[in-house]
Coordinates of C-alpha atoms in Angstrom, one line a residue:
Chain A
M1 CA -0.1 -20.2 -11.3
V2 CA 2.8 -18.2 -10.1
E3 CA 4.3 -18.3 -6.6
L4 CA 6.1 -15.8 -5.6
A5 CA 7.5 -15.1 -2.1
G6 CA 5.0 -18.0 -0.6
I7 CA 2.0 -15.6 -2.4
K8 CA -0.3 -17.4 -4.8
L9 CA -0.6 -14.9 -8.1
N10 CA -2.5 -16.0 -10.9
N11 CA 0.0 -14.2 -13.2
P12 CA 2.8 -12.3 -12.7
V13 CA 1.5 -8.6 -13.2
L14 CA 0.2 -6.7 -10.4
V15 CA -0.9 -3.0 -9.8
A16 CA 1.7 -0.9 -8.3
S17 CA 0.6 0.7 -4.6
G18 CA -0.7 4.5 -5.4
T19 CA -2.1 3.9 -8.4
F20 CA -5.1 1.5 -8.1
G21 CA -6.9 3.1 -4.8
Y22 CA -7.6 -0.1 -2.8
G23 CA -9.5 -2.0 -5.8
K24 CA -12.9 -0.7 -5.6
E25 CA -11.8 2.6 -7.6
Y26 CA -11.2 0.1 -11.1
A27 CA -14.2 -2.5 -10.5
D28 CA -16.4 -0.7 -13.0
F29 CA -14.1 -1.1 -15.9
F30 CA -12.8 -4.8 -15.8
D31 CA -13.1 -8.1 -13.8
L32 CA -10.6 -7.4 -11.1
N33 CA -10.0 -11.2 -10.3
K34 CA -7.8 -11.3 -14.0
L35 CA -5.1 -9.4 -12.2
G36 CA -2.0 -11.3 -10.8
G37 CA -2.7 -9.3 -7.5
I38 CA -3.7 -5.9 -6.0
I39 CA -1.0 -4.1 -3.8
T40 CA -2.9 -1.3 -1.9
K41 CA -2.3 2.3 -1.8
S42 CA -0.3 3.2 1.4
V43 CA -2.1 2.9 4.4
T44 CA -0.4 4.4 7.9
L45 CA -1.2 4.2 11.3
M46 CA -3.2 6.9 11.8
A47 CA -4.8 9.1 9.0
K48 CA -3.1 11.6 6.5
E49 CA -4.5 14.5 5.0
G50 CA -1.8 14.9 2.1
N51 CA -0.2 17.5 0.7
P52 CA -1.1 20.7 -0.5
P53 CA -2.2 21.0 -4.2
P54 CA -0.8 21.3 -7.3
R55 CA -0.2 17.5 -6.2
I56 CA 0.8 16.3 -10.0
V57 CA 2.4 17.5 -13.0
E58 CA 2.3 15.9 -16.3
T59 CA 6.1 15.9 -17.9
P60 CA 7.7 14.4 -21.2
S61 CA 6.2 10.7 -21.1
G62 CA 5.7 10.9 -17.2
M63 CA 4.3 12.9 -14.5
I64 CA 5.5 14.1 -11.2
N65 CA 3.5 13.3 -8.2
S66 CA 3.4 15.0 -4.5
I67 CA 0.0 13.2 -3.0
G68 CA 1.9 12.8 0.6
L69 CA 0.4 9.2 1.6
Q70 CA -3.0 10.9 1.9
N71 CA -5.0 7.6 3.4
E72 CA -8.0 7.5 6.3
G73 CA -5.5 5.3 8.3
L74 CA -5.2 1.8 9.6
E75 CA -8.8 1.5 11.5
A76 CA -10.7 3.2 8.5
F77 CA -8.7 0.7 6.4
L78 CA -10.0 -2.5 8.1
K79 CA -13.3 -1.0 8.2
T80 CA -13.9 0.1 4.7
A81 CA -11.5 -0.9 2.2
L82 CA -10.7 -4.5 3.6
P83 CA -14.0 -6.2 3.2
F84 CA -14.2 -5.3 -0.4
L85 CA -10.4 -6.7 -1.1
A86 CA -12.0 -10.0 0.7
K87 CA -14.5 -10.6 -1.8
L88 CA -11.9 -11.1 -4.7
E89 CA -10.6 -14.1 -5.2
I90 CA -6.8 -12.7 -6.0
P91 CA -4.4 -11.9 -3.4
A92 CA -4.5 -8.5 -1.4
I93 CA -0.5 -7.0 -0.6
V94 CA -1.4 -4.2 1.6
N95 CA 1.7 -1.5 1.2
I96 CA 2.3 -0.1 4.9
A97 CA 3.8 3.5 5.4
G98 CA 5.2 4.8 8.8
D99 CA 6.8 7.8 10.6
T100 CA 8.6 5.6 12.9
V101 CA 10.0 2.0 12.9
D102 CA 7.3 1.1 15.5
E103 CA 4.5 2.2 13.1
Y104 CA 5.6 -0.2 10.5
A105 CA 5.9 -3.1 12.8
E106 CA 2.7 -2.1 14.2
L107 CA 1.2 -1.8 11.2
A108 CA 2.4 -5.2 10.1
K109 CA 1.1 -7.0 13.2
Q110 CA -2.2 -5.4 13.1
L111 CA -2.7 -6.6 9.6
S112 CA -1.6 -10.3 9.9
K113 CA -4.4 -11.0 12.0
E114 CA -6.5 -10.4 8.8
K115 CA -6.7 -13.4 6.5
T116 CA -7.3 -11.4 3.7
V117 CA -4.3 -9.7 3.5
K118 CA -1.3 -12.6 1.9
G119 CA 1.5 -10.0 2.2
I120 CA 2.7 -6.7 3.0
E121 CA 4.7 -4.3 0.7
V122 CA 6.9 -1.8 2.9
N123 CA 7.0 1.3 1.5
I124 CA 10.3 3.0 2.9
S125 CA 10.6 4.5 -0.5
C126 CA 7.9 7.6 -0.7
P127 CA 9.8 10.9 -1.1
N128 CA 7.0 12.7 -0.3
V129 CA 6.7 13.0 3.5
K130 CA 8.9 14.9 5.9
K131 CA 9.3 11.5 8.2
G132 CA 9.9 8.2 7.8
G133 CA 9.1 6.9 3.7
M134 CA 12.1 7.2 1.8
A135 CA 14.7 8.8 4.7
F136 CA 14.2 4.8 5.5
G137 CA 14.7 3.6 2.2
I138 CA 17.9 5.4 1.4
D139 CA 20.3 4.4 3.9
P140 CA 21.0 0.2 4.2
A141 CA 21.1 0.8 7.9
T142 CA 17.6 2.4 8.4
T143 CA 16.3 -0.1 5.8
K144 CA 17.9 -3.0 8.2
E145 CA 16.1 -1.6 10.9
V146 CA 12.4 -1.2 9.2
I147 CA 12.5 -4.8 7.6
G148 CA 13.6 -6.6 10.2
A149 CA 11.2 -4.9 12.9
V150 CA 8.7 -5.5 9.9
R151 CA 10.0 -9.4 10.2
K152 CA 9.9 -10.0 13.8
A153 CA 6.4 -8.4 13.8
T154 CA 4.4 -11.1 11.2
T155 CA 4.5 -14.5 9.3
L156 CA 3.3 -13.2 6.1
P157 CA 5.6 -12.3 3.1
V158 CA 7.1 -9.4 3.4
I159 CA 8.1 -7.2 0.3
A160 CA 10.5 -4.3 0.7
K161 CA 9.3 -1.1 -2.0
L162 CA 13.2 0.5 -2.4
S163 CA 13.9 3.5 -3.3
P164 CA 15.6 4.7 -6.7
N165 CA 17.2 7.8 -5.0
V166 CA 20.4 6.2 -4.1
T167 CA 24.0 5.9 -5.4
D168 CA 24.0 2.0 -5.2
I169 CA 20.6 -0.1 -5.3
T170 CA 22.8 -3.3 -4.1
L171 CA 23.4 -2.0 -0.7
T172 CA 20.1 -1.7 0.2
A173 CA 18.7 -4.7 -1.5
K174 CA 20.9 -6.7 0.5
A175 CA 20.1 -4.9 3.5
A176 CA 16.2 -6.1 2.6
E177 CA 17.1 -9.4 2.3
S178 CA 19.4 -10.1 5.3
S179 CA 17.0 -8.6 7.3
G180 CA 14.3 -11.0 6.1
A181 CA 12.0 -9.5 3.1
N182 CA 10.7 -12.4 1.3
A183 CA 11.3 -10.2 -1.8
I184 CA 12.2 -6.4 -3.0
S185 CA 9.9 -4.2 -5.5
L186 CA 11.4 -1.6 -7.3
I187 CA 11.5 1.3 -8.2
N188 CA 9.5 3.8 -6.4
T189 CA 9.2 6.9 -8.1
V190 CA 12.2 9.2 -8.8
V191 CA 12.9 12.6 -7.0
A192 CA 11.8 15.2 -9.5
M193 CA 10.9 19.0 -9.7
A194 CA 9.3 20.9 -12.9
I195 CA 9.6 24.8 -12.8
D196 CA 6.5 27.0 -14.2
I197 CA 8.9 29.6 -16.1
E198 CA 6.0 32.5 -16.1
T199 CA 5.3 32.1 -12.1
R200 CA 8.8 31.0 -11.5
R201 CA 7.1 28.9 -8.8
S202 CA 7.3 24.9 -8.7
R203 CA 4.1 23.5 -10.5
I204 CA 4.4 20.9 -7.2
G205 CA 2.7 22.5 -4.2
R206 CA 5.1 20.7 -1.8
K207 CA 8.0 21.6 -4.6
T208 CA 9.3 18.5 -5.3
G209 CA 7.7 15.3 -6.2
G210 CA 8.3 12.0 -7.5
L211 CA 8.5 11.2 -11.2
S212 CA 6.4 8.2 -12.7
G213 CA 5.6 6.8 -16.1
P214 CA 7.6 5.1 -19.0
A215 CA 10.8 8.3 -18.7
I216 CA 11.6 6.1 -15.4
R217 CA 11.6 3.0 -17.0
P218 CA 15.1 2.8 -18.4
I219 CA 16.6 3.4 -15.1
A220 CA 13.9 0.7 -13.3
V221 CA 15.3 -1.7 -16.0
R222 CA 19.2 -0.7 -14.5
M223 CA 18.1 -0.9 -11.2
V224 CA 16.2 -4.4 -11.5
H225 CA 19.4 -6.0 -13.4
E226 CA 21.7 -4.6 -10.7
A227 CA 19.3 -5.8 -7.5
S228 CA 19.0 -9.1 -9.3
R229 CA 22.9 -9.8 -9.1
A230 CA 23.2 -8.7 -5.6
V231 CA 20.1 -10.8 -4.0
K232 CA 19.0 -14.5 -4.1
I233 CA 14.9 -13.4 -3.1
P234 CA 12.5 -12.2 -6.2
I235 CA 12.5 -9.3 -7.3
I236 CA 8.8 -7.3 -8.7
G237 CA 10.1 -5.1 -11.5
I238 CA 8.3 -1.5 -11.2
G239 CA 8.3 1.5 -13.3
G240 CA 6.7 2.7 -16.4
I241 CA 5.4 -0.2 -17.5
V242 CA 3.0 0.2 -20.4
T243 CA 3.0 -2.6 -22.3
G244 CA 3.8 -6.3 -23.0
S245 CA 7.4 -5.5 -23.9
D246 CA 7.8 -3.5 -21.2
A247 CA 7.1 -6.0 -18.8
I248 CA 9.2 -8.7 -21.0
E249 CA 12.0 -6.1 -20.5
F250 CA 11.5 -6.4 -16.5
F251 CA 11.8 -10.1 -16.8
L252 CA 15.0 -10.0 -18.7
A253 CA 16.5 -7.9 -16.5
G254 CA 15.7 -10.1 -13.1
A255 CA 12.2 -9.6 -12.5
S256 CA 9.8 -12.3 -11.3
A257 CA 7.3 -10.6 -11.5
V258 CA 5.7 -6.8 -12.7
E259 CA 3.8 -3.9 -11.1
V260 CA 1.7 -1.9 -13.2
G261 CA 1.3 1.5 -12.6
T262 CA 1.1 5.3 -13.8
A263 CA -0.2 3.0 -17.1
N264 CA -3.7 2.6 -14.8
F265 CA -4.2 6.1 -15.2
V266 CA -3.8 5.8 -18.8
D267 CA -5.7 2.9 -19.5
T268 CA -8.0 1.4 -17.3
A269 CA -7.5 -2.0 -18.8
A270 CA -3.6 -1.5 -19.2
P271 CA -2.9 -4.7 -16.8
L272 CA -5.1 -7.3 -18.4
R273 CA -3.5 -5.9 -21.9
I274 CA -0.2 -6.0 -21.0
L275 CA -0.5 -10.1 -19.9
A276 CA -2.2 -10.8 -23.1
E277 CA 1.1 -9.2 -24.8
I278 CA 3.3 -11.3 -22.9
N279 CA 1.1 -14.2 -23.6
A280 CA 1.3 -13.1 -27.0
Y281 CA 5.4 -13.1 -27.1
L282 CA 5.6 -16.2 -25.6
A283 CA 3.3 -17.9 -27.8
K284 CA 5.4 -16.0 -30.8
H285 CA 8.8 -17.2 -29.2
E286 CA 7.7 -21.1 -28.1
I287 CA 8.3 -20.0 -24.5
S288 CA 6.2 -22.4 -22.5
D289 CA 6.6 -20.2 -19.5
Y290 CA 7.3 -16.9 -18.5
D291 CA 10.1 -17.6 -16.0
E292 CA 12.2 -18.5 -18.5
L293 CA 12.6 -15.3 -19.1
I294 CA 13.8 -14.1 -16.0
G295 CA 17.2 -13.0 -15.6
A296 CA 18.0 -14.4 -19.3
F297 CA 19.4 -11.1 -20.4
K298 CA 22.7 -11.8 -22.3
E299 CA 25.6 -10.0 -20.6
Chain B
M1 CA -20.9 3.4 -13.0
A2 CA -18.0 5.0 -15.9
T3 CA -16.8 2.5 -19.3
Q4 CA -13.9 3.2 -21.1
E5 CA -15.4 3.2 -24.6
Q6 CA -13.8 3.9 -28.3
C7 CA -16.0 6.4 -29.6
Q8 CA -16.9 7.5 -33.0
V9 CA -16.1 11.0 -33.8
L10 CA -19.2 12.1 -35.6
D11 CA -18.2 16.1 -35.5
Q12 CA -15.5 18.5 -34.8
T13 CA -16.2 22.0 -35.6
Q14 CA -14.2 25.2 -34.4
V15 CA -16.3 27.5 -33.0
G16 CA -14.0 30.4 -31.9
P17 CA -10.9 31.8 -31.8
R18 CA -9.2 28.4 -29.8
Y19 CA -12.7 26.9 -29.2
F20 CA -13.8 23.8 -30.1
K21 CA -16.7 21.5 -29.8
L22 CA -16.5 17.8 -30.7
T23 CA -19.4 15.6 -31.3
L24 CA -19.3 11.5 -30.2
K25 CA -21.2 8.7 -30.4
S26 CA -21.5 6.7 -27.2
L27 CA -24.9 4.9 -25.9
Y28 CA -23.3 4.1 -22.4
I29 CA -22.3 7.5 -21.9
S30 CA -25.3 9.7 -23.8
T31 CA -27.5 7.1 -21.8
N32 CA -26.1 7.5 -18.1
A33 CA -24.1 11.0 -18.0
E34 CA -25.9 13.6 -15.8
P35 CA -25.1 17.5 -16.1
G36 CA -21.8 18.5 -14.6
Q37 CA -20.1 15.1 -15.3
F38 CA -16.7 15.1 -17.3
V39 CA -15.3 12.6 -19.6
N40 CA -11.7 12.0 -19.4
V41 CA -10.2 11.8 -22.8
R42 CA -6.7 9.9 -23.9
V43 CA -5.8 12.5 -26.9
D44 CA -3.0 10.2 -28.2
S45 CA -2.4 6.5 -28.2
G46 CA 1.4 6.8 -27.7
T47 CA 3.3 8.3 -24.3
E48 CA 3.2 12.0 -25.4
P49 CA 1.2 13.5 -23.6
L50 CA 0.5 10.2 -21.3
L51 CA -2.5 11.3 -19.1
R52 CA -6.1 11.9 -20.2
R53 CA -7.9 15.2 -20.7
P54 CA -11.0 15.9 -18.5
I55 CA -13.4 17.6 -20.1
S56 CA -17.0 18.7 -19.4
L57 CA -20.1 17.3 -21.1
H58 CA -21.3 19.9 -23.2
K59 CA -24.5 18.4 -24.5
I60 CA -26.1 15.2 -23.8
N61 CA -28.6 14.1 -26.2
R62 CA -29.7 10.6 -25.2
E63 CA -32.2 10.3 -28.5
D64 CA -29.7 10.2 -31.1
Q65 CA -27.1 8.5 -28.3
T66 CA -24.3 11.2 -28.9
F67 CA -22.5 13.7 -26.6
E68 CA -20.7 17.1 -27.3
L69 CA -17.4 18.3 -25.5
L70 CA -16.6 21.9 -25.5
Y71 CA -13.4 23.0 -25.2
E72 CA -10.6 25.2 -25.6
V73 CA -6.8 24.8 -27.3
L74 CA -4.6 25.5 -24.4
G75 CA -1.7 23.2 -24.7
Q76 CA -0.3 20.2 -26.4
G77 CA -3.4 17.6 -25.2
T78 CA -6.2 20.2 -26.7
E79 CA -4.2 20.8 -29.4
L80 CA -3.3 17.5 -30.8
L81 CA -7.8 16.9 -29.7
S82 CA -8.3 19.7 -31.9
K83 CA -6.4 17.4 -35.3
V84 CA -8.9 14.6 -34.3
I85 CA -10.5 13.9 -37.8
I86 CA -14.3 12.9 -38.2
G87 CA -15.0 9.2 -38.7
S88 CA -12.1 8.4 -36.4
K89 CA -12.6 7.0 -32.5
L90 CA -11.3 8.2 -29.6
D91 CA -10.7 6.6 -26.2
V92 CA -13.0 8.0 -23.8
L93 CA -13.7 7.3 -19.6
G94 CA -17.0 8.1 -18.7
P95 CA -19.1 9.3 -17.2
L96 CA -17.6 10.6 -14.1
G97 CA -17.6 12.7 -10.9
S98 CA -20.5 14.3 -9.1
G99 CA -22.5 16.5 -10.9
F100 CA -25.3 19.0 -10.3
K101 CA -28.0 18.5 -7.8
F102 CA -31.5 19.4 -7.9
D103 CA -33.7 20.6 -5.3
P104 CA -37.5 20.7 -6.1
E105 CA -37.5 23.5 -3.5
K106 CA -35.6 25.5 -5.4
K107 CA -37.4 27.3 -7.8
I108 CA -34.9 30.0 -9.2
A109 CA -31.8 28.8 -10.7
I110 CA -29.1 31.1 -11.4
L111 CA -26.2 29.9 -14.0
V112 CA -22.9 32.0 -13.9
G113 CA -20.7 31.1 -16.1
G114 CA -17.1 32.3 -17.1
G115 CA -15.1 31.8 -20.0
M116 CA -14.8 28.3 -20.9
G117 CA -17.4 27.4 -17.2
V118 CA -20.2 28.3 -19.7
A119 CA -19.5 24.1 -21.3
P120 CA -21.5 22.7 -18.6
L121 CA -23.8 24.6 -17.6
L122 CA -25.8 24.4 -20.8
P123 CA -26.7 20.6 -20.2
L124 CA -28.0 21.8 -17.3
A125 CA -30.1 24.7 -18.3
Q126 CA -31.6 21.8 -20.5
Q127 CA -32.1 19.5 -17.5
L128 CA -33.8 22.8 -15.6
K129 CA -35.8 23.4 -18.4
T130 CA -37.0 19.8 -19.3
L131 CA -37.8 19.5 -14.6
G132 CA -39.6 22.8 -15.4
G133 CA -41.6 24.6 -13.0
R134 CA -38.3 27.0 -12.2
A135 CA -37.5 30.6 -13.6
V136 CA -33.5 30.0 -14.9
Y137 CA -31.5 33.1 -15.3
A138 CA -28.3 32.4 -17.3
L139 CA -25.4 35.2 -16.8
A140 CA -21.9 34.7 -19.0
G141 CA -18.8 36.5 -19.1
A142 CA -15.9 36.4 -21.1
R143 CA -12.9 38.2 -22.3
D144 CA -14.0 39.5 -25.0
K145 CA -16.8 39.4 -27.8
S146 CA -15.2 36.2 -29.9
C147 CA -14.4 34.2 -26.4
L148 CA -18.1 34.6 -25.7
L149 CA -19.8 31.1 -26.1
C150 CA -23.5 29.6 -26.2
E151 CA -25.1 32.9 -25.9
T152 CA -27.9 31.4 -28.4
D153 CA -28.4 28.4 -26.9
F154 CA -28.5 30.1 -23.3
A155 CA -31.1 32.7 -24.8
E156 CA -33.0 29.6 -25.9
L157 CA -32.9 27.5 -22.7
A158 CA -33.2 30.4 -20.1
N159 CA -35.9 32.7 -18.8
E160 CA -33.3 35.7 -19.1
K161 CA -30.0 35.6 -20.3
V162 CA -27.6 38.4 -19.8
V163 CA -23.8 38.8 -20.9
A164 CA -20.8 40.7 -20.2
T165 CA -17.2 41.1 -21.4
D166 CA -14.2 42.3 -19.6
D167 CA -13.5 44.9 -22.6
G168 CA -17.3 45.8 -22.9
S169 CA -16.9 44.6 -26.6
H170 CA -20.4 42.8 -26.2
G171 CA -22.9 43.1 -23.5
R172 CA -21.9 44.8 -20.3
R173 CA -18.4 45.5 -19.8
G174 CA -17.5 44.2 -16.6
Y175 CA -17.4 40.6 -14.8
V176 CA -19.8 38.0 -14.5
S177 CA -19.9 38.6 -10.8
D178 CA -21.1 42.1 -11.2
L179 CA -24.2 40.5 -13.6
L180 CA -25.0 38.1 -10.5
L181 CA -25.0 41.1 -8.1
D182 CA -27.4 43.1 -10.3
L183 CA -29.5 40.4 -11.0
L184 CA -29.3 39.7 -6.8
N185 CA -30.3 43.6 -6.1
N186 CA -32.7 44.6 -9.1
T187 CA -34.1 41.6 -10.4
V188 CA -34.5 38.1 -7.7
E189 CA -35.6 39.9 -4.7
A190 CA -34.6 39.1 -1.6
R191 CA -37.4 37.1 -0.1
H192 CA -36.8 34.7 -2.6
Y193 CA -33.0 34.3 -1.8
P194 CA -34.6 30.7 0.1
Q195 CA -35.7 29.6 -2.8
T196 CA -33.0 30.1 -5.3
T197 CA -29.6 27.7 -6.2
I198 CA -26.6 29.2 -7.8
Y199 CA -24.4 26.9 -10.1
A200 CA -21.3 28.5 -11.3
C201 CA -18.4 27.2 -13.6
G202 CA -15.6 29.3 -14.5
P203 CA -11.9 30.3 -13.0
K204 CA -11.0 30.0 -9.4
G205 CA -10.9 34.0 -9.2
M206 CA -14.7 34.0 -10.4
L207 CA -15.6 31.4 -8.5
K208 CA -14.4 32.7 -5.5
A209 CA -16.3 35.8 -6.0
V210 CA -19.7 34.5 -6.8
A211 CA -19.5 32.0 -3.4
E212 CA -18.8 35.0 -1.6
I213 CA -21.8 36.7 -3.1
A214 CA -24.1 33.6 -2.3
L215 CA -22.8 32.7 1.0
Q216 CA -23.5 36.6 2.0
R217 CA -26.9 36.1 1.2
Q218 CA -27.4 32.4 2.6
I219 CA -28.3 31.5 -1.0
D220 CA -27.8 27.9 -1.9
C221 CA -24.9 27.9 -4.4
Q222 CA -23.2 25.2 -6.5
V223 CA -19.5 25.3 -7.9
S224 CA -17.6 23.5 -10.6
L225 CA -14.0 23.1 -10.0
E226 CA -11.0 22.2 -12.4
E227 CA -7.6 20.8 -11.0
K228 CA -4.9 18.8 -13.1
M229 CA -5.8 15.2 -13.0
A230 CA -4.4 11.8 -13.7
C231 CA -6.7 9.2 -13.2
G232 CA -10.5 10.6 -12.8
V233 CA -11.8 7.8 -10.9
G234 CA -10.9 8.8 -7.3
A235 CA -7.8 6.5 -7.3
C236 CA -4.3 8.6 -7.4
L237 CA -5.9 11.9 -5.1
G238 CA -3.7 13.6 -7.4
C239 CA -6.8 16.6 -8.1
A240 CA -7.4 17.4 -4.3
V241 CA -9.0 20.4 -3.3
M242 CA -8.8 21.8 0.3
T243 CA -12.6 21.5 1.8
T244 CA -14.5 21.7 5.2
G245 CA -14.2 17.9 5.7
G246 CA -10.2 18.2 4.3
Y247 CA -8.7 17.2 1.1
K248 CA -11.4 15.9 -1.5
T249 CA -10.5 14.9 -5.3
V250 CA -12.6 16.9 -8.2
C251 CA -12.8 13.6 -10.1
K252 CA -14.7 11.5 -7.6
D253 CA -16.3 13.8 -5.1
G254 CA -16.6 16.8 -7.5
P255 CA -16.4 18.5 -9.6
V256 CA -19.7 20.0 -8.6
F257 CA -19.0 21.0 -4.7
N258 CA -21.4 23.0 -2.7
A259 CA -19.3 26.3 -2.2
R260 CA -19.8 26.3 1.7
E261 CA -17.7 23.1 1.4
I262 CA -14.5 24.7 -0.1
S263 CA -11.8 26.2 2.0
W264 CA -11.6 29.2 -0.6

C-alpha cells in the first residue's frame, strides 16, 4: 500500500489521463484492480466535440496528438463512466479541464459529491484547446487562481497537472503548492509540430499538438528533478515511461509515483509489466521499499 | 472482446510489387473475428516505430485456427513487418472494431474494392457465401495490373466478378466506381435496389464516389474507413471521423460505417 497526497494506492503505477479512457476500454486485457489507480480522461462541464482530424501523427519514439479534450461532459460522465469505476477496488482520480476558473471549481464541487472519486487531477496543461487548458498552467498567477478555486471547492486531494511548456517549472510548481495542491503531476505533452513535405501542410489538423512517448522522457525527468527541489508536496512523474527502468529514473529524480501514458497504446499490459520490472529491480538491489528511491539521485 | 497475444507467424508471402500476405496462428482471434474487423500489430519490440499498425483481417480460418493479413509496404512499420520471418512471433491486438453487418432482407451484395481495399472484402465474400441466398457481385479496381489483388479468390466466391485498372492494363480501363455505375444501370435492376447492400473499402475519394452513387439511389451502403490510429481500442480518440452524430472513432465505432452517417 502506498499513500499519495492522502490517496491510498495499491502501488505507485497509475495510468495517465487521456491514454486509458475511463478504464472500461482496457478491461478486456487485464485485471484493472492491479493498477495503482486510474486517472480518467479529462472531463469538462459541457460536452466537447474535439479537434478536426488528423489528430495524431507518429514521430521518432513518440507521437503528437491534438484530440482537443473530446468528451461527453460531466453529466454523461457521472451517468455512464463513473458506475464502471465504482465497481473497481482501485482509486479513481478524475482529471478535470475548464475554459474558465469557475468551470474548474464547479467540476471539483460536483465530483466531490461522488464517493467513487478519490482525487482530482487538474488539467491546466492541455496544449490543444483555444481557451483554458495550458493557458492557465504556463503562468504562475493563473495556476494559483485555478488551483486555489479548486481547493476551495473540494476537500478531496487535488493534484495539479503541470505543463512542460514553460521556462521555469519551479515557478508553476510552487504556485500550485502555495495555492493548496496536495500533489503535482508532470509533465503533460510538449507542444510540437510535424510537416508533410509533399503537401507542405501540418500532419495535425489543428497545426500543432502535444508530443508524448519516450521522446520526451529526458525532458520530463529533468523537470521532475527541478520541481522536486522546489516543493515539498509529492510529485507524480509522467513522460514516456515504457519500462520499469524508466519509472525508477523518475523515482530517483524525485517522483513518488508515476503515470504510464502513451505506452498503454503500444502494450495493453504496460502498467503491470512496469510494476513487475520495478519489483525485480528492488529485489536485485535488495531494496525493501521503492520509497527509498524517491529523490535518491546523487548530485 | 479482444486479446493481446503473441501469434506465431506461419507464412509470409510476397503477392505483388509491394504487397505481402501474412498468416498467423491464433485460436482466439480466428474464433472470434468477424469480417470487417482488424488487428493492431506491433511490428517491433522497441520504440521505433512506436505505435502498432492497424491491418484488416483478410482471411479468417476457424478450422485451422489461423488468420491472414494482406498489406502493402508503405513506410517503416510495414517494411519491418515484411521482414518478419516464419516461425517467429508477432504481438497482435484483436479482433478489434465493428465489422460488416448483414441484413437477411438484402438479397444482393455488391462488393466494391479499390486497391488494398479488397483485403477486408474477401472474408466478407466468404461469409456471404456461407450465409447463402444472396447474389454476390465483386468489383475490384487498381492502379494497374500488378496492383490488382485477389482476383481469383473473388472469382470463386462471387457470382460475378468485374475488374478495372486506371491504365487499362487489365480488365476495363477506369475506376471501380465506373464498374459500380455500370452494374447498377445494366444488371441490377432498380426494383432490386431496396434489397441491395453495397460494401465498399478503398481510398477516401473512391469511397466518397461510391457513397454518392448509393445514396442517390437510396441503396444501403457500408464503407470501411481508414485513419491514423494509436490505441485501437477507443481510448485515445485519435482516429476520429466526422459523422452526423459528431466525431466517432474508426477503431471502435468503425471501421465499418453506414455511408449515410459519414460527413463526406
